Amino acid sequence: MADAIVPDSEQVPDSEYGGLVARLPQRPRDLAMLARFDRPIGWWLLFWPCAWGVWLAGAGWQIGLMLWLLLGSIAMRGAGCVYNDIVDADLDARVARTASRPVASGRVSARLAWTWLLVLCLIGLVVLLQLRWQAQLVALASLALVAAYPFMKRITWWPQAWLGLVFTWGALVGWVALRGDRLEVAGALYAGAFFWCMGYDTIYALQDREDDALVGIRSSALRLGARVKTGVALFYAAAVMLWCLALWLLRSDPIALLALAPAAAHLGWQVVTLDPADPANPLARFRSNRFAGALVAAACFVAGNA
């Protein structure tokens, strides 16, 4: 692929890059794109559940811990993307949105990709060692789920459910990093995060429905078909109810539940304005979940520390 940046009018989401990534030489740029450093939405979605667990635990801002978890989210999201691209190189090459990815296009060899994966995992290990041992065990317990995720789209119509288990695990890590009691609160928070991920990743999968159907990739967006908006609405409704349950279990205060109103309103806006027929619309709704995550984080801080 030529070094020139594709004009905005001709770009598809996985060929977009700008800012610092666009200024890098070809090889570092390919590695940055392989880890999706050009698209920070992924590590925001991985980080926010960590923040929820930390702030709902009621130990204040915990800035140092939050920064470590943010670094871990960036590194491990990057590692997950590299691993996914290694496993899915054959499928990615057959889908228009992903055909230009570094491994699928052949610009990065499998050997270099595995080396880059190891580097990112070593950064994750440094972060892991900053946590108390109970949180380390919880974090390590997710590795089997992470390893299996790329294969789910081949064997189930609901790979988004598996991603929901994996991508929101930080809610448990963040909670256990500070306290080992009231695990029912952490469980309800994690369950809500699971359905939130189900909703936003179903929206994301709308971009690929035609190509996925052609190459045999399964997704909740394909499975739900014409009922996809209803499905996303139900996922988000379940998320909000479970987050309410988490806050209620923590302090049984109806006023505290009002802290979730902005997040609930934002998720409702996503559903109402979602247009599956417009390729740009689902991507914009998906990316807006960085703000949804921030709103839930604010609610958790208020409920946990007020």
Coordinates of C-alpha atoms in Angstrom, one line a residue:
M1 CA 0.0 0.0 0.0
A2 CA 1.3 3.5 -0.8
D3 CA 2.4 5.8 1.9
A4 CA 0.0 8.5 0.9
I5 CA -3.0 9.0 3.2
V6 CA -6.3 8.1 1.6
P7 CA -8.5 11.2 1.2
D8 CA -11.3 11.4 3.7
S9 CA -14.0 11.0 1.1
E10 CA -12.5 7.6 0.1
Q11 CA -11.7 6.3 3.5
V12 CA -13.4 3.4 5.2
P13 CA -13.0 3.2 9.0
D14 CA -10.0 0.8 9.1
S15 CA -8.0 2.9 6.7
E16 CA -8.3 6.1 8.6
Y17 CA -5.3 7.6 10.4
G18 CA -4.2 11.1 11.2
G19 CA -2.2 13.1 13.6
L20 CA 1.0 11.5 15.0
V21 CA 0.3 8.1 13.3
A22 CA 0.1 9.7 9.9
R23 CA 3.5 11.3 10.4
L24 CA 5.3 8.1 11.3
P25 CA 7.5 6.1 8.8
Q26 CA 5.8 3.2 7.2
R27 CA 6.9 0.4 9.5
P28 CA 6.2 2.2 12.8
R29 CA 2.9 3.4 11.3
D30 CA 1.9 -0.2 10.5
L31 CA 2.7 -1.3 14.0
A32 CA 0.7 1.6 15.5
M33 CA -2.2 0.8 13.2
L34 CA -2.0 -2.9 14.1
A35 CA -2.4 -2.0 17.8
R36 CA -5.1 0.5 16.8
F37 CA -3.3 3.4 18.4
D38 CA -4.9 5.5 15.6
R39 CA -8.3 4.7 17.0
P40 CA -8.4 5.4 20.8
I41 CA -12.1 4.6 21.1
G42 CA -11.1 0.9 21.8
W43 CA -9.0 1.6 24.8
W44 CA -11.5 4.1 26.2
L45 CA -14.1 1.3 26.1
L46 CA -11.7 -1.1 27.8
F47 CA -10.7 1.5 30.4
W48 CA -14.1 2.9 31.5
P49 CA -15.3 -0.3 33.3
C50 CA -11.9 -0.3 35.2
A51 CA -12.7 3.3 36.3
W52 CA -16.3 2.3 37.3
G53 CA -14.9 -0.4 39.6
V54 CA -12.4 1.9 41.1
W55 CA -14.7 4.8 41.7
L56 CA -17.7 2.8 42.9
A57 CA -15.4 1.1 45.5
G58 CA -15.5 4.4 47.4
A59 CA -11.8 5.1 47.9
G60 CA -11.7 8.6 46.3
W61 CA -10.0 9.6 43.0
Q62 CA -7.1 7.0 43.1
I63 CA -5.3 8.9 40.3
G64 CA -2.2 6.7 40.4
L65 CA -4.2 3.5 40.1
M66 CA -6.3 5.0 37.4
L67 CA -3.3 6.0 35.3
W68 CA -1.8 2.5 35.6
L69 CA -5.2 1.0 34.5
L70 CA -5.3 3.5 31.6
L71 CA -1.8 2.4 30.5
G72 CA -2.9 -1.2 30.9
S73 CA -6.0 -0.6 28.8
I74 CA -4.0 0.9 26.0
A75 CA -1.4 -1.9 25.9
M76 CA -3.8 -4.8 26.3
R77 CA -6.3 -3.4 23.9
G78 CA -3.4 -3.1 21.4
A79 CA -2.3 -6.7 22.2
G80 CA -5.8 -8.0 21.7
C81 CA -6.1 -6.3 18.3
V82 CA -2.7 -7.7 17.2
Y83 CA -3.8 -11.2 18.3
N84 CA -7.1 -10.8 16.6
D85 CA -5.5 -9.7 13.3
I86 CA -3.1 -12.6 13.4
V87 CA -5.9 -15.1 13.8
D88 CA -8.3 -13.3 11.4
A89 CA -5.9 -12.4 8.6
D90 CA -7.7 -14.7 6.1
L91 CA -11.1 -13.3 6.9
D92 CA -9.9 -9.7 7.1
A93 CA -8.5 -9.9 3.6
R94 CA -12.0 -10.7 2.3
V95 CA -13.8 -7.8 4.0
A96 CA -13.6 -4.4 2.5
R97 CA -13.4 -2.5 5.8
T98 CA -10.5 -4.7 7.1
A99 CA -8.6 -5.7 3.9
S100 CA -6.1 -2.9 4.4
R101 CA -5.1 -4.0 7.9
P102 CA -1.3 -4.5 8.2
V103 CA -1.3 -8.3 8.6
A104 CA -4.2 -9.0 6.2
S105 CA -2.6 -6.9 3.5
G106 CA 0.9 -8.5 4.0
R107 CA 2.6 -5.3 5.1
V108 CA 3.5 -6.8 8.5
S109 CA 4.6 -10.4 8.7
A110 CA 3.1 -12.9 11.2
R111 CA 6.5 -13.1 12.9
L112 CA 6.8 -9.3 13.4
A113 CA 3.2 -9.3 14.6
W114 CA 3.9 -11.9 17.3
T115 CA 6.9 -10.0 18.4
W116 CA 4.9 -6.8 18.7
L117 CA 2.2 -8.7 20.6
L118 CA 4.9 -9.8 23.1
V119 CA 6.1 -6.3 23.6
L120 CA 2.6 -5.1 24.4
C121 CA 2.0 -8.0 26.8
L122 CA 5.2 -7.1 28.6
I123 CA 3.8 -3.6 29.2
G124 CA 0.6 -5.2 30.5
L125 CA 2.7 -7.3 32.8
V126 CA 4.3 -4.2 34.3
V127 CA 0.8 -2.8 35.0
L128 CA -0.3 -6.1 36.5
L129 CA 2.5 -6.0 39.0
Q130 CA 1.3 -2.7 40.3
L131 CA -1.9 -4.3 41.6
R132 CA -2.5 -6.2 44.8
W133 CA -2.3 -9.9 44.3
Q134 CA -6.1 -10.4 44.5
A135 CA -6.6 -8.1 41.5
Q136 CA -3.8 -9.8 39.7
L137 CA -5.6 -13.1 39.9
V138 CA -8.8 -11.6 38.7
A139 CA -7.0 -10.0 35.7
L140 CA -5.2 -13.3 34.8
A141 CA -8.5 -15.2 35.0
S142 CA -9.6 -13.3 31.8
L143 CA -6.8 -14.6 29.6
A144 CA -8.7 -17.8 28.5
L145 CA -11.7 -15.7 27.4
V146 CA -9.4 -13.3 25.5
A147 CA -7.6 -16.1 23.7
A148 CA -10.9 -17.7 22.6
Y149 CA -12.6 -14.5 21.4
P150 CA -11.3 -14.3 17.7
F151 CA -12.8 -17.7 17.0
M152 CA -16.3 -16.9 18.3
K153 CA -17.4 -15.2 15.1
R154 CA -16.9 -18.6 13.3
I155 CA -19.0 -20.7 15.7
T156 CA -21.7 -18.5 17.2
W157 CA -24.1 -15.8 16.1
W158 CA -23.3 -13.9 19.3
P159 CA -19.5 -13.1 19.3
Q160 CA -20.6 -9.8 20.8
A161 CA -21.6 -11.7 24.0
W162 CA -18.1 -13.2 24.3
L163 CA -16.6 -9.7 23.7
G164 CA -18.9 -8.5 26.5
L165 CA -17.3 -11.0 28.9
V166 CA -13.8 -10.0 27.9
F167 CA -13.9 -6.2 27.3
T168 CA -15.6 -5.3 30.5
W169 CA -13.6 -7.5 32.9
G170 CA -11.9 -4.4 34.1
A171 CA -14.9 -3.6 36.3
L172 CA -14.0 -6.6 38.4
V173 CA -10.3 -5.8 38.4
G174 CA -10.9 -2.2 39.4
W175 CA -13.2 -3.2 42.3
V176 CA -10.9 -5.9 43.6
A177 CA -7.9 -3.7 43.3
L178 CA -9.3 -1.8 46.3
R179 CA -11.6 -4.1 48.2
G180 CA -12.5 -7.7 48.5
D181 CA -16.0 -7.4 50.0
R182 CA -19.4 -6.6 48.5
L183 CA -18.7 -8.7 45.4
E184 CA -22.5 -8.6 44.6
V185 CA -22.0 -4.9 43.8
A186 CA -19.1 -5.6 41.5
G187 CA -21.0 -8.5 39.9
A188 CA -24.0 -6.3 39.1
L189 CA -21.7 -3.6 37.7
Y190 CA -19.9 -6.1 35.5
A191 CA -23.2 -7.6 34.3
G192 CA -24.4 -4.1 33.3
A193 CA -21.1 -3.5 31.5
F194 CA -21.6 -6.8 29.6
F195 CA -24.9 -5.7 28.2
W196 CA -23.5 -2.2 27.4
C197 CA -20.8 -3.9 25.3
M198 CA -23.4 -6.2 23.6
G199 CA -25.2 -3.0 22.6
Y200 CA -22.4 -1.0 21.3
D201 CA -20.6 -3.9 19.5
T202 CA -23.9 -4.8 17.8
I203 CA -24.0 -1.2 16.5
Y204 CA -20.4 -1.5 15.4
A205 CA -21.1 -4.8 13.5
L206 CA -23.8 -3.0 11.4
Q207 CA -20.9 -1.7 9.2
D208 CA -20.0 -5.2 8.1
R209 CA -23.3 -7.0 7.6
E210 CA -23.0 -7.4 3.8
D211 CA -19.4 -8.6 3.8
D212 CA -19.9 -10.7 6.9
A213 CA -22.7 -12.6 5.3
L214 CA -20.6 -13.2 2.1
V215 CA -17.6 -14.6 3.9
G216 CA -19.5 -16.5 6.6
I217 CA -18.7 -14.3 9.6
R218 CA -21.5 -14.4 12.3
S219 CA -22.6 -11.4 14.4
S220 CA -25.5 -10.2 16.5
A221 CA -26.2 -7.5 13.9
L222 CA -26.9 -10.3 11.3
R223 CA -28.8 -12.5 13.7
L224 CA -31.1 -9.6 14.8
G225 CA -31.7 -8.5 11.2
A226 CA -34.6 -6.0 11.0
R227 CA -35.0 -6.1 14.8
V228 CA -31.5 -4.8 15.4
K229 CA -32.7 -1.5 17.0
T230 CA -35.0 -3.4 19.3
G231 CA -32.1 -5.7 20.3
V232 CA -29.8 -2.7 21.0
A233 CA -32.5 -1.0 23.0
L234 CA -33.0 -4.2 25.1
F235 CA -29.2 -4.6 25.7
Y236 CA -28.9 -1.0 26.8
A237 CA -32.0 -1.2 29.0
A238 CA -30.6 -4.3 30.7
A239 CA -27.3 -2.4 31.2
V240 CA -29.0 0.6 32.9
M241 CA -31.1 -1.7 35.2
L242 CA -28.1 -3.7 36.3
W243 CA -26.1 -0.5 37.0
C244 CA -29.0 0.7 39.1
L245 CA -28.9 -2.5 40.9
A246 CA -25.2 -2.1 41.6
L247 CA -25.8 1.4 43.1
W248 CA -28.8 0.2 45.1
L249 CA -26.9 -2.7 46.5
L250 CA -24.1 -0.4 47.6
R251 CA -26.2 2.3 49.3
S252 CA -30.0 1.7 48.9
D253 CA -30.5 5.4 48.1
P254 CA -33.0 6.4 45.4
I255 CA -31.3 9.7 45.0
A256 CA -28.1 8.0 44.0
L257 CA -29.8 6.3 41.1
L258 CA -30.4 9.7 39.6
A259 CA -26.7 9.9 38.9
L260 CA -27.2 7.4 36.1
A261 CA -29.9 9.5 34.4
P262 CA -27.4 11.2 32.0
A263 CA -25.9 7.9 30.9
A264 CA -29.4 6.4 30.4
A265 CA -30.4 9.4 28.3
H266 CA -27.3 9.2 26.1
L267 CA -27.9 5.5 25.5
G268 CA -31.5 6.2 24.6
W269 CA -30.4 8.9 22.1
Q270 CA -28.1 6.3 20.5
V271 CA -31.1 3.9 20.0
V272 CA -33.5 6.6 18.8
T273 CA -31.1 8.1 16.3
L274 CA -29.6 4.8 15.1
D275 CA -29.9 4.3 11.3
P276 CA -28.6 0.9 10.2
A277 CA -29.0 1.9 6.5
D278 CA -26.5 4.8 6.8
P279 CA -22.9 3.5 7.1
A280 CA -21.6 6.6 8.9
N281 CA -24.4 6.6 11.5
P282 CA -23.6 3.3 13.3
L283 CA -19.9 4.3 13.5
A284 CA -20.7 7.7 15.1
R285 CA -23.1 6.1 17.6
F286 CA -20.5 3.4 18.4
R287 CA -17.8 6.0 19.0
S288 CA -20.1 8.1 21.2
N289 CA -19.8 5.4 23.8
R290 CA -16.6 7.0 25.1
F291 CA -18.9 9.6 26.5
A292 CA -21.4 7.1 27.7
G293 CA -18.6 5.4 29.6
A294 CA -17.5 8.7 31.1
L295 CA -21.1 9.4 32.3
V296 CA -21.3 6.0 34.0
A297 CA -17.9 6.7 35.6
A298 CA -19.2 10.0 37.0
A299 CA -22.3 8.2 38.4
C300 CA -20.1 5.6 40.0
F301 CA -17.9 8.2 41.6
V302 CA -20.9 10.1 43.0
A303 CA -22.5 6.9 44.3
G304 CA -19.3 5.5 45.7
N305 CA -17.8 8.6 47.3
A306 CA -20.7 11.0 48.1

